[in-house]
């Protein structure tokens, strides 16, 4: 099943929800079930070995967690004898069994479903008599990485989110950046470091303060691993939207990344990675969005921390939240770091921390000067 057909098949679940759910609510069901099925398929090959290891360690009175992680070969596991297909065997108790299955995941995965508020949706589906039908739909698709690659899965999530955004009268660009744009940004980001990045065992860090579903982080990792299989990219990010954060965290788990580096919250008012600086940064921050509702926190940091904080050079108009993201990124740059961010219809690329810092004091004086940072608008 190709990517388009897979997206269409998953989207067909909406036909079951019509009437009991508003169109704008379809994502509350379809997204977490897609993540659940993906995780379910990833764990399937080691399921029996994990269950046997759990029993063995518990019989010996030993905490089984580190052994279960080793057996799964991943950074997560599930200790329930159930899986999505086995849930189909008891239609009358499917809600209770679904809760049991979710609770048997390791803590990192349970957090993902808490962000989706999945328990509430399971209860709502069960009350409407739809839980078995929806679960059955997802049980009939194979989302194992050998069948659906991480890149394809990313495209599927983006396509679903685009559809949900259209139904909710939102702008899809608020939720994801097209992959062709990301590839351009990644090429710009790494182009001057091609020689260094081909060295054996090289390790670099990458940060996205508006991580979304993790598309930029994933494309950058794929690019670097294709260029140098021995290179390691440590990925960091923060995301405000709970559903996007949950998808990103699930993707990072499957990739074997440290998911404690992926933070849920408002990057501007509550920096989840204080004091951290990075080698590379990518971002598609929201444009045309005001920061009035977090004005108190921003002004407090500006006045109290000055240039020791993120907003020392001054604060832009309340309607210009994108400039706050730019200052935030600069504060996260190592001396030799490189960053790339989209800005309306153009891509802007930094040269180095010093060149940006020299221009920052002009931010409040002339908005036209800030548009000159990076290449001219295409």
Coordinates of C-alpha atoms in Angstrom, one line a residue:
X1 CA 0.0 0.0 0.0
X2 CA 1.5 3.3 -1.1
X3 CA 1.6 6.4 1.0
X4 CA -1.5 8.0 -0.6
X5 CA -3.6 4.9 -0.3
X6 CA -2.5 4.4 3.3
X7 CA -3.5 8.0 4.1
X8 CA -6.9 7.4 2.4
X9 CA -7.4 4.1 4.2
X10 CA -6.7 5.7 7.6
X11 CA -8.9 8.7 6.7
X12 CA -11.8 6.3 5.9
X13 CA -12.2 5.9 9.6
X14 CA -13.9 9.3 9.5
X15 CA -16.8 7.6 7.8
X16 CA -17.4 5.7 11.0
X17 CA -17.1 8.9 13.2
X18 CA -19.5 11.0 11.1
X19 CA -22.6 12.0 13.2
X20 CA -21.1 11.1 16.5
X21 CA -18.1 13.4 16.1
X22 CA -17.8 16.9 14.5
X23 CA -15.5 17.0 11.5
X24 CA -13.0 19.1 13.5
X25 CA -12.8 16.3 16.1
X26 CA -11.8 13.5 13.8
X27 CA -8.2 14.0 14.5
X28 CA -8.8 13.3 18.2
X29 CA -9.5 9.7 17.3
X30 CA -7.5 9.0 14.1
X31 CA -4.2 10.4 15.1
X32 CA -3.8 8.5 18.4
X33 CA -5.0 5.3 16.9
X34 CA -2.5 5.7 14.1
X35 CA 0.3 6.2 16.6
X36 CA -1.0 3.2 18.7
X37 CA -1.0 0.9 15.7
X38 CA 2.5 2.1 14.7
X39 CA 3.9 1.3 18.1
X40 CA 2.0 -2.0 18.2
X41 CA 3.6 -3.1 15.0
X42 CA 7.0 -2.0 16.0
X43 CA 6.9 -4.0 19.2
X44 CA 5.3 -7.1 17.6
X45 CA 8.6 -9.0 16.7
X46 CA 9.8 -8.9 20.4
X47 CA 6.5 -9.2 22.1
X48 CA 6.8 -12.8 23.3
X49 CA 10.4 -12.4 24.4
X50 CA 9.4 -9.3 26.5
X51 CA 6.6 -11.2 28.2
X52 CA 8.8 -14.1 29.1
X53 CA 11.5 -11.8 30.4
X54 CA 9.0 -10.0 32.6
X55 CA 7.8 -13.2 34.1
X56 CA 11.4 -14.4 34.7
X57 CA 12.6 -11.3 36.4
X58 CA 9.4 -10.9 38.5
X59 CA 9.8 -14.5 39.7
X60 CA 13.3 -13.6 40.8
X61 CA 12.1 -10.5 42.6
X62 CA 14.1 -8.2 40.3
X63 CA 12.9 -4.9 38.7
X64 CA 12.3 -6.1 35.1
X65 CA 12.3 -2.6 33.4
X66 CA 16.0 -2.5 32.2
X67 CA 15.8 -6.1 31.0
X68 CA 12.5 -5.5 29.1
X69 CA 14.1 -2.5 27.3
X70 CA 17.0 -4.7 26.3
X71 CA 14.7 -7.5 25.1
X72 CA 12.6 -5.1 23.1
X73 CA 15.7 -3.5 21.5
X74 CA 13.9 -0.1 21.8
X75 CA 13.4 2.6 24.3
X76 CA 9.9 1.4 25.2
X77 CA 7.9 -1.8 25.7
X78 CA 4.5 -3.2 26.5
X79 CA 3.9 -5.9 29.1
X80 CA 0.3 -6.8 28.2
X81 CA -0.4 -10.1 26.5
X82 CA -2.8 -8.1 24.4
X83 CA -2.2 -6.3 21.1
X84 CA -4.5 -4.5 18.7
X85 CA -5.5 -7.7 16.9
X86 CA -6.1 -9.6 20.1
X87 CA -8.4 -6.8 21.3
X88 CA -10.8 -8.0 18.6
X89 CA -11.4 -11.3 20.4
X90 CA -13.5 -9.7 23.2
X91 CA -16.0 -7.2 21.8
X92 CA -18.0 -6.9 25.0
X93 CA -14.9 -5.8 27.0
X94 CA -12.9 -3.9 24.5
X95 CA -12.9 -0.6 26.4
X96 CA -11.6 -2.3 29.6
X97 CA -9.0 -4.3 27.6
X98 CA -7.9 -1.2 25.7
X99 CA -7.3 0.7 28.9
X100 CA -5.3 -2.3 30.2
X101 CA -3.3 -2.4 27.0
X102 CA -2.4 1.3 27.1
X103 CA -1.5 1.2 30.8
X104 CA 1.0 -1.7 30.1
X105 CA 3.2 0.5 28.0
X106 CA 6.3 2.0 29.5
X107 CA 5.9 5.5 31.0
X108 CA 7.3 7.4 28.0
X109 CA 4.5 5.9 25.8
X110 CA 1.8 6.5 28.4
X111 CA 2.7 10.1 28.4
X112 CA 2.1 10.2 24.6
X113 CA -1.4 9.0 25.0
X114 CA -2.1 11.3 27.9
X115 CA -1.2 14.2 25.6
X116 CA -3.8 12.8 23.1
X117 CA -6.3 12.5 26.0
X118 CA -6.8 9.1 24.6
X119 CA -8.7 7.6 27.6
X120 CA -11.5 10.2 27.0
X121 CA -11.8 9.3 23.4
X122 CA -11.9 5.5 24.2
X123 CA -14.7 6.2 26.6
X124 CA -16.6 8.3 24.1
X125 CA -16.2 5.8 21.3
X126 CA -17.3 3.0 23.5
X127 CA -20.4 4.9 24.6
X128 CA -21.2 5.5 20.9
X129 CA -20.7 1.8 20.0
X130 CA -17.8 2.7 17.8
X131 CA -14.7 1.5 19.7
X132 CA -14.7 -2.0 18.3
X133 CA -15.3 -0.8 14.7
X134 CA -12.5 1.8 14.8
X135 CA -10.1 -0.6 16.4
X136 CA -10.9 -3.2 13.8
X137 CA -10.1 -0.7 11.0
X138 CA -6.6 -0.1 12.4
X139 CA -6.0 -3.8 13.2
X140 CA -6.3 -4.4 9.4
X141 CA -3.3 -2.3 8.5
X142 CA 0.4 -3.1 9.0
X143 CA 2.4 -0.1 10.0
X144 CA 5.7 -1.8 10.8
X145 CA 8.8 0.2 9.7
X146 CA 9.7 -2.6 7.2
X147 CA 6.4 -2.0 5.5
X148 CA 5.9 1.7 6.1
X149 CA 9.2 3.6 6.5
X150 CA 9.7 6.4 9.0
X151 CA 9.7 8.9 6.1
X152 CA 6.5 7.5 4.7
X153 CA 4.9 7.5 8.1
X154 CA 5.9 11.2 8.5
X155 CA 4.2 12.0 5.2
X156 CA 1.1 10.1 6.3
X157 CA 0.8 12.1 9.6
X158 CA 1.3 15.4 7.7
X159 CA -1.4 14.5 5.2
X160 CA -3.8 13.6 8.0
X161 CA -3.0 16.8 9.9
X162 CA -3.5 18.9 6.7
X163 CA -6.9 17.4 6.3
X164 CA -7.8 18.0 9.9
X165 CA -6.6 21.6 9.6
X166 CA -8.8 22.2 6.5
X167 CA -11.9 20.8 8.4
X168 CA -11.1 23.0 11.4
X169 CA -10.7 26.1 9.2
X170 CA -7.1 26.4 10.3
X171 CA -3.9 26.9 8.3
X172 CA -2.1 23.7 7.7
X173 CA 1.2 25.5 7.8
X174 CA 0.6 26.1 11.5
X175 CA 1.1 22.4 12.0
X176 CA 3.8 21.2 9.6
X177 CA 6.2 22.3 6.9
X178 CA 6.2 20.6 3.5
X179 CA 9.1 18.0 3.1
X180 CA 10.5 19.7 0.0
X181 CA 10.9 22.9 2.0
X182 CA 12.6 21.0 4.8
X183 CA 15.0 19.3 2.5
X184 CA 16.0 22.7 1.1
X185 CA 16.5 24.0 4.6
X186 CA 18.6 21.0 5.6
X187 CA 20.8 21.3 2.5
X188 CA 21.4 25.0 3.4
X189 CA 22.1 24.1 7.0
X190 CA 24.7 21.4 6.4
X191 CA 26.3 22.6 3.1
X192 CA 29.3 24.4 4.6
X193 CA 30.1 21.5 7.0
X194 CA 30.1 18.7 4.4
X195 CA 33.7 17.8 5.0
X196 CA 33.4 17.8 8.8
X197 CA 30.2 15.8 8.8
X198 CA 31.9 12.9 6.8
X199 CA 34.3 12.2 9.6
X200 CA 33.8 8.8 11.4
X201 CA 32.0 8.9 14.7
X202 CA 31.1 12.6 14.5
X203 CA 28.3 13.8 16.9
X204 CA 26.3 16.9 16.4
X205 CA 23.2 18.4 18.0
X206 CA 20.1 19.8 16.3
X207 CA 17.3 21.9 17.8
X208 CA 13.8 22.9 16.6
X209 CA 12.0 25.2 19.0
X210 CA 8.7 24.7 17.0
X211 CA 9.1 21.0 16.5
X212 CA 5.6 20.1 15.4
X213 CA 5.4 16.4 14.5
X214 CA 9.2 16.2 14.2
X215 CA 9.5 16.5 10.4
X216 CA 12.5 18.8 10.4
X217 CA 14.4 16.7 12.9
X218 CA 13.6 13.5 11.0
X219 CA 14.6 14.9 7.6
X220 CA 17.9 16.3 9.0
X221 CA 18.7 12.9 10.6
X222 CA 18.0 11.0 7.4
X223 CA 20.1 13.5 5.4
X224 CA 23.1 13.1 7.7
X225 CA 22.9 9.4 8.0
X226 CA 22.7 9.1 4.2
X227 CA 25.8 11.3 4.0
X228 CA 27.7 9.5 6.8
X229 CA 26.2 6.3 8.4
X230 CA 28.7 6.6 11.3
X231 CA 27.5 10.2 12.2
X232 CA 25.1 10.7 15.1
X233 CA 22.7 13.6 15.3
X234 CA 21.3 14.2 18.8
X235 CA 17.9 15.9 18.4
X236 CA 16.2 18.4 20.6
X237 CA 12.8 20.1 20.3
X238 CA 9.9 21.8 21.9
X239 CA 6.3 21.9 20.8
X240 CA 3.2 23.7 22.1
X241 CA 0.4 21.6 20.5
X242 CA -0.2 18.5 22.5
X243 CA -1.1 16.2 19.6
X244 CA 1.8 17.3 17.5
X245 CA 4.1 16.8 20.5
X246 CA 2.8 13.3 21.0
X247 CA 3.4 12.4 17.4
X248 CA 6.9 13.8 17.5
X249 CA 7.7 12.0 20.7
X250 CA 6.5 8.7 19.3
X251 CA 8.6 9.1 16.2
X252 CA 11.7 9.9 18.3
X253 CA 11.1 6.9 20.5
X254 CA 11.0 4.6 17.4
X255 CA 14.2 6.2 16.1
X256 CA 16.0 5.5 19.4
X257 CA 16.4 9.2 20.3
X258 CA 16.4 10.4 24.0
X259 CA 12.8 11.6 24.3
X260 CA 13.6 13.7 27.4
X261 CA 15.1 16.1 24.8
X262 CA 11.6 16.6 23.3
X263 CA 9.7 19.1 25.5
X264 CA 6.0 20.0 25.7
X265 CA 5.2 23.6 26.3
X266 CA 5.5 27.2 25.0
X267 CA 9.0 27.8 23.9
X268 CA 8.9 31.6 24.3
X269 CA 7.3 31.9 27.8
X270 CA 8.8 28.7 29.2
X271 CA 12.0 27.5 27.6
X272 CA 12.1 23.8 28.2
X273 CA 15.9 23.6 27.5
X274 CA 17.3 26.5 29.5
X275 CA 21.1 27.0 29.2
X276 CA 21.4 24.5 26.3
X277 CA 23.1 25.5 23.1
X278 CA 23.3 23.6 19.8
X279 CA 25.3 23.0 16.7
X280 CA 22.4 23.3 14.3
X281 CA 18.9 24.8 14.4
X282 CA 15.9 24.5 12.1
X283 CA 12.6 26.2 12.6
X284 CA 9.4 27.2 10.9
X285 CA 7.9 29.5 13.6
X286 CA 4.4 30.8 13.4
X287 CA 4.2 34.1 11.6
X288 CA 1.6 36.8 12.0
X289 CA 0.8 35.5 15.5
X290 CA 0.9 38.0 18.4
X291 CA 2.5 37.2 21.7
X292 CA 0.1 39.3 23.9
X293 CA -1.0 36.4 26.1
X294 CA 2.5 35.7 27.1
X295 CA 3.6 39.3 27.3
X296 CA 4.0 39.3 31.1
X297 CA 6.6 36.4 31.0
X298 CA 8.5 37.9 28.0
X299 CA 8.8 41.3 29.5
X300 CA 9.8 39.9 32.9
X301 CA 12.7 38.0 31.3
X302 CA 13.7 41.0 29.2
X303 CA 13.8 43.4 32.2
X304 CA 15.3 41.0 34.7
X305 CA 17.8 39.0 32.6
X306 CA 18.8 41.6 30.0
X307 CA 21.5 40.2 27.7
X308 CA 21.9 37.2 30.0
X309 CA 18.5 36.1 28.8
X310 CA 17.1 35.6 25.4
X311 CA 15.5 39.0 24.8
X312 CA 18.2 41.5 25.8
X313 CA 18.4 43.5 22.5
X314 CA 14.7 44.6 22.9
X315 CA 11.2 43.5 22.3
X316 CA 9.4 43.7 18.9
X317 CA 5.8 44.7 18.5
X318 CA 3.2 42.5 20.2
X319 CA 2.1 41.4 16.7
X320 CA 5.5 40.1 15.8
X321 CA 6.1 36.9 17.6
X322 CA 8.4 35.6 14.9
X323 CA 11.1 38.0 15.9
X324 CA 11.0 36.6 19.4
X325 CA 11.7 33.2 18.0
X326 CA 14.6 34.6 16.0
X327 CA 16.1 36.0 19.3
X328 CA 15.4 32.7 21.0
X329 CA 17.3 30.8 18.3
X330 CA 20.3 33.2 18.5
X331 CA 20.5 32.6 22.3
X332 CA 20.7 28.9 21.6
X333 CA 23.6 29.1 19.1
X334 CA 27.0 27.8 19.9
X335 CA 29.8 30.1 18.7
X336 CA 30.1 28.1 15.4
X337 CA 26.5 27.1 15.1
X338 CA 24.3 27.4 12.0
X339 CA 20.5 27.9 11.9
X340 CA 17.9 28.0 9.2
X341 CA 14.3 29.2 9.5
X342 CA 11.5 29.9 7.2
X343 CA 10.1 33.3 7.1
X344 CA 6.9 33.8 5.2
X345 CA 7.8 32.9 1.6
X346 CA 11.5 32.8 1.9
X347 CA 14.2 30.8 3.6
X348 CA 16.6 32.7 5.9
X349 CA 20.0 31.3 6.9
X350 CA 22.3 32.6 9.6
X351 CA 26.0 33.0 9.1
X352 CA 27.2 32.8 12.7
X353 CA 26.2 34.0 16.2
X354 CA 28.4 37.1 16.1
X355 CA 27.0 38.4 12.8
X356 CA 23.4 38.1 14.1
X357 CA 24.2 39.6 17.5
X358 CA 25.8 42.7 15.9
X359 CA 22.5 43.4 14.1
X360 CA 20.1 42.7 16.9
X361 CA 20.2 46.1 18.5
X362 CA 18.5 47.5 15.4
X363 CA 15.5 45.3 15.8
X364 CA 13.2 47.8 17.4
X365 CA 14.4 50.7 15.3
X366 CA 13.8 49.4 11.8
X367 CA 11.8 46.4 10.8
X368 CA 13.2 46.7 7.3
X369 CA 16.7 45.9 8.6
X370 CA 15.5 42.7 10.2
X371 CA 14.2 41.5 6.8
X372 CA 17.8 41.8 5.5
X373 CA 19.1 39.0 7.8
X374 CA 19.9 36.1 5.5
X375 CA 19.2 35.9 1.8
X376 CA 16.9 38.4 0.1
X377 CA 13.3 37.4 -0.3
X378 CA 12.7 35.3 -3.4

